[in-house]
Amino acid sequence: MLLLHAGRVLSVAVLADAVWGADPPATAKGQLQTCVSRLRRLLPEGAIRSDPAGYCLTPGPGELDAAEFTRLVTEARARQDAELYRRALDLWHGDAAAGIDSHGVRLAADVLDQQHVAALEEWAELELATGRDRDLAGPLSAAVDRFPLQERLSGQLMRALFRSGRQAAALAEYRRVRAALRDDLGLDPGPELQDLHTSMLAGAVPLSPGQTPIRCLPRTVGDFTGRDELVRRLVGAIDTAGDAGPVIAVIDGMAGSGKTTLALHVATLLGDRYPDAHLFVDLRGHHAEQPLDPGAALLVLLRQLGVDSERIPPGLVDRIGLWRTELARRRALVLFDNAATSAQLADLMPTGPGSLALVTSRRRLVGLDGVHPESLPVLQPVEAVALLTRIAGERVRAEPVAAAEVVRRCGGLPLALRLAGARLAHRPRWGVADLVRRLGDSVLPELEAEDRSVVDAFAVSYRQLPDGLRRVFRLLGLCPAGFDVLTVAALTGLSLPDAREALDDLIDVHLIDEPEPDVYRLHDLLREYAAALASEIAREERVEALRGMLDLQLQAAAATNLPTYRSAVERDIGRLTPLRPDLLDAVIDPVARLEKERPYLRDYVDIAAGEPELIDYAWRLPRAGWRRLFMHGYLDDVYVMNERALTAVRRAGNRPAVATILNYLASVHYRRSQLDDAVRLLQECIAIRRTLPDKDSLARAMANLATLYCESGRWAECIELTFEVRRLAAARHGRDEINALANVYFHQGRWPEALRLYRLRLLNHLDIGDRTRIADSLFSLAVIKHASGLVSAAAARRQVQAALRLLQQENYPHGEATAQHELGLLLAVDELWPEAIAALRRAVEIAEQLDDRGREAMYCTGLGRALRHVGDRPAARMMLERGLRMAERSRQPYPLALARAGLGDDLIDDDPAEARRLLRLARESLAALSARQLPDVEASLALLEAVRA
């Protein structure tokens, strides 16, 4: 008590009250005298003096901590000196008068404790003001433990934690003090602490007054365009991560795709959330120089943070520790540009909450854990045109077609667009079309400006590949735009696992892409770059690589044929012995693979046609894949491949190949109802075949011509040519000529003969195993049997429906259209009109899709008649007129006669004269053909004459 009131006289009554409270013993005065006597023996002489009013303890200078504390705090307060505050606070080793329960003592001690708290708060404010946040967290945490209800202390602790990057701990302290105030006092925190909490939630806590914001990011481009969805994903992922830990976003993509531009754009959007530091380091992962090692990268980053060189340790481990310590006290954004590998980044990544790392790389950094990856595609066409417009100005808007062509030739690659746009911007007299002309067929040489070029960007990625991978990439320059792993194995001579591994490696560095499983592509500009590299390959190596690739395509296409048809293919193109049986064995589904390869088959033909040693592949490949492509309706592919092959083999003087190609070119014209062209081609084919020893091939060509004669209404010539074929090919059991003769008998209503030939045709196709031809024969037989009176319409329909299902399973649209048409006619027999009209309409739709005018004409006529029967005259008239237009365009006598007859019947009541004209023309044609519909037309004309009479 005497120490708490040093230098002041305390009466016996005050001392007695401090010791015994309100009820002192009778001997209190004596006991106090005894205690004072003992104290005098322990203290220096004269420390305690007696006074008539009581006792006074006067310590010497510096002997009383409380007095020294008061002196130091008074001086520190006057000088605003944090060091003096710290010396004053160091005098404290717990609460004042700890363990003494005396009420008087406690009152005096509480005053000292409040002075202690005030000194703590003033010292902390000074330290916060000088930016020494990280040094405060420990002392303030201990102070808050001793004084849990002091709001100012809690606020200071929150600020120190938040600025040190410990945002979660800062928010947790607010929750603690709020709970303590509510539990002990029934109060919420005051407005100042609440405002601080709100600011922290918004990430808006200001920097310490002594802390200068660090801004080291490069300049952002002012014409950033597009990428809206990707930016939303990145920002959303960063928002979702919150302050639970560091946020790491990785942007990878091919050279020139705009990775750094995007990262800088995102950094600009989010910069306010990371007020303390914006750092940047180029890791040189894709430069001509060696990538930056982690130690050198840390040196760059620490210097950006303002760390003095002498403080930066030489060892990597110590340098990492210092980096993490410096980063922990800041809310920082760090852009790691051009990362080479995950290992290069591992020690550089932030480890604590409150920081954002943005990483760019040409490589997919699959070795980094806990990241949000985004692979950057090229720009969409609309985005690319917008970027070009922002660079080159309003000229781009004025020429949308030319602008779209620039975008196409640049492949949507931002670097290419920037270089092209810059060239246009610096040529004020150029139009966009002038730029298109300058780009020409070889784009890369035009895409350069000063020290920037697309070629250089690609070359860095290429040079960083191992030797084996560089060879694979070079050889890919020989490929079409798309390819699978089998193609790469055949091209490079690698095993299938090694080829797959090479492709995976090239994907990881964004030199190729895999838009769907086992379908690989090079960006158009990368393909041009690879092709330039491939042009330097030695000719022998080049030819052998191409031979391997083309042979795989040939063997795989041939494998789509049924065994019987495969023998026919070999009869035309020679024995098929694969160069790489292992690759052919790996083709699980040849038909599905042909479907995937179909967009590139023309390219394979061109590749083969360009190499004299490989020219045979140019015509053998389209022949090997003809049946599947033709049956599935890919007529454009069949035509273009064979046209290109024809040019090549004519130049090479290969007459058997010329004859083969002419035959299959004719098949396209036949399917498109261009019968005159088809006949011309087959006649040239037959003329060549007559000079060659292969009479089987001659017979097949003649049988095909007979089919054309059948379709073009030259039925007498068809029958005559068919019998000539039968004499020429008697040893082959007349399989080829059966089709044409059976069709003629069918159209002429010669049912017994047609029935016999269709049965023979069905047996032939069952022997071959051709499901589409089996189905075709089945529905034809059903129609003939019904027309002959052998089966009911219902029985015939069931057989046609079974055949139809088979045709749909086999994806044979031409057969499906015919089956739908015949089904519709059989349904009409029993007046099942809704179902009949639906089937007939489906036949018309398929024929229209296939651009088969002759069949479309017949199917429109059939549908028109059905609509007329149900009373829908407007729709019927429209469909019948459409049928006549299609028939006239097809120039096929039989469909034209049926179309004239159909429209003539419909016009009998409305326009008898036109009806008579059409019906007479139909009768003339049908009579010449001996067609089975002739009696129906004659009956219609008789009706007209009766009405006229």
mmCIF file of C-alpha atoms in Angstrom, residues 2 7-16 29 32-33 36 47-58:
data_model
loop_
_atom_site.group_PDB
_atom_site.id
_atom_site.type_symbol
_atom_site.label_atom_id
_atom_site.label_comp_id
_atom_site.label_asym_id
_atom_site.label_seq_id
_atom_site.Cartn_x
_atom_site.Cartn_y
_atom_site.Cartn_z
ATOM 1 C CA LEU A 2 2.901 2.309 0.843
ATOM 2 C CA GLY A 7 5.944 9.711 -1.408
ATOM 3 C CA ARG A 8 2.601 10.254 0.310
ATOM 4 C CA VAL A 9 1.790 9.940 4.052
ATOM 5 C CA LEU A 10 -0.804 7.261 4.733
ATOM 6 C CA SER A 11 -2.619 7.346 8.077
ATOM 7 C CA VAL A 12 -2.840 4.351 10.385
ATOM 8 C CA ALA A 13 -6.573 4.235 9.685
ATOM 9 C CA VAL A 14 -6.019 4.020 5.898
ATOM 10 C CA LEU A 15 -3.389 1.312 6.325
ATOM 11 C CA ALA A 16 -5.593 -0.626 8.766
ATOM 12 C CA LYS A 29 -2.045 0.001 15.495
ATOM 13 C CA LEU A 32 1.134 -2.006 11.931
ATOM 14 C CA GLN A 33 4.054 -0.618 13.966
ATOM 15 C CA VAL A 36 6.785 -1.086 9.596
ATOM 16 C CA ALA A 47 13.187 4.815 3.128
ATOM 17 C CA ILE A 48 10.225 4.790 5.552
ATOM 18 C CA ARG A 49 9.697 7.708 7.831
ATOM 19 C CA SER A 50 7.141 8.191 10.588
ATOM 20 C CA ASP A 51 4.844 11.172 10.676
ATOM 21 C CA PRO A 52 2.317 12.256 13.271
ATOM 22 C CA ALA A 53 -0.339 11.547 10.641
ATOM 23 C CA GLY A 54 1.037 8.103 9.713
ATOM 24 C CA TYR A 55 3.835 6.638 7.534
ATOM 25 C CA CYS A 56 5.496 7.568 4.217
ATOM 26 C CA LEU A 57 7.685 5.387 1.910
ATOM 27 C CA THR A 58 10.035 7.352 -0.368
#
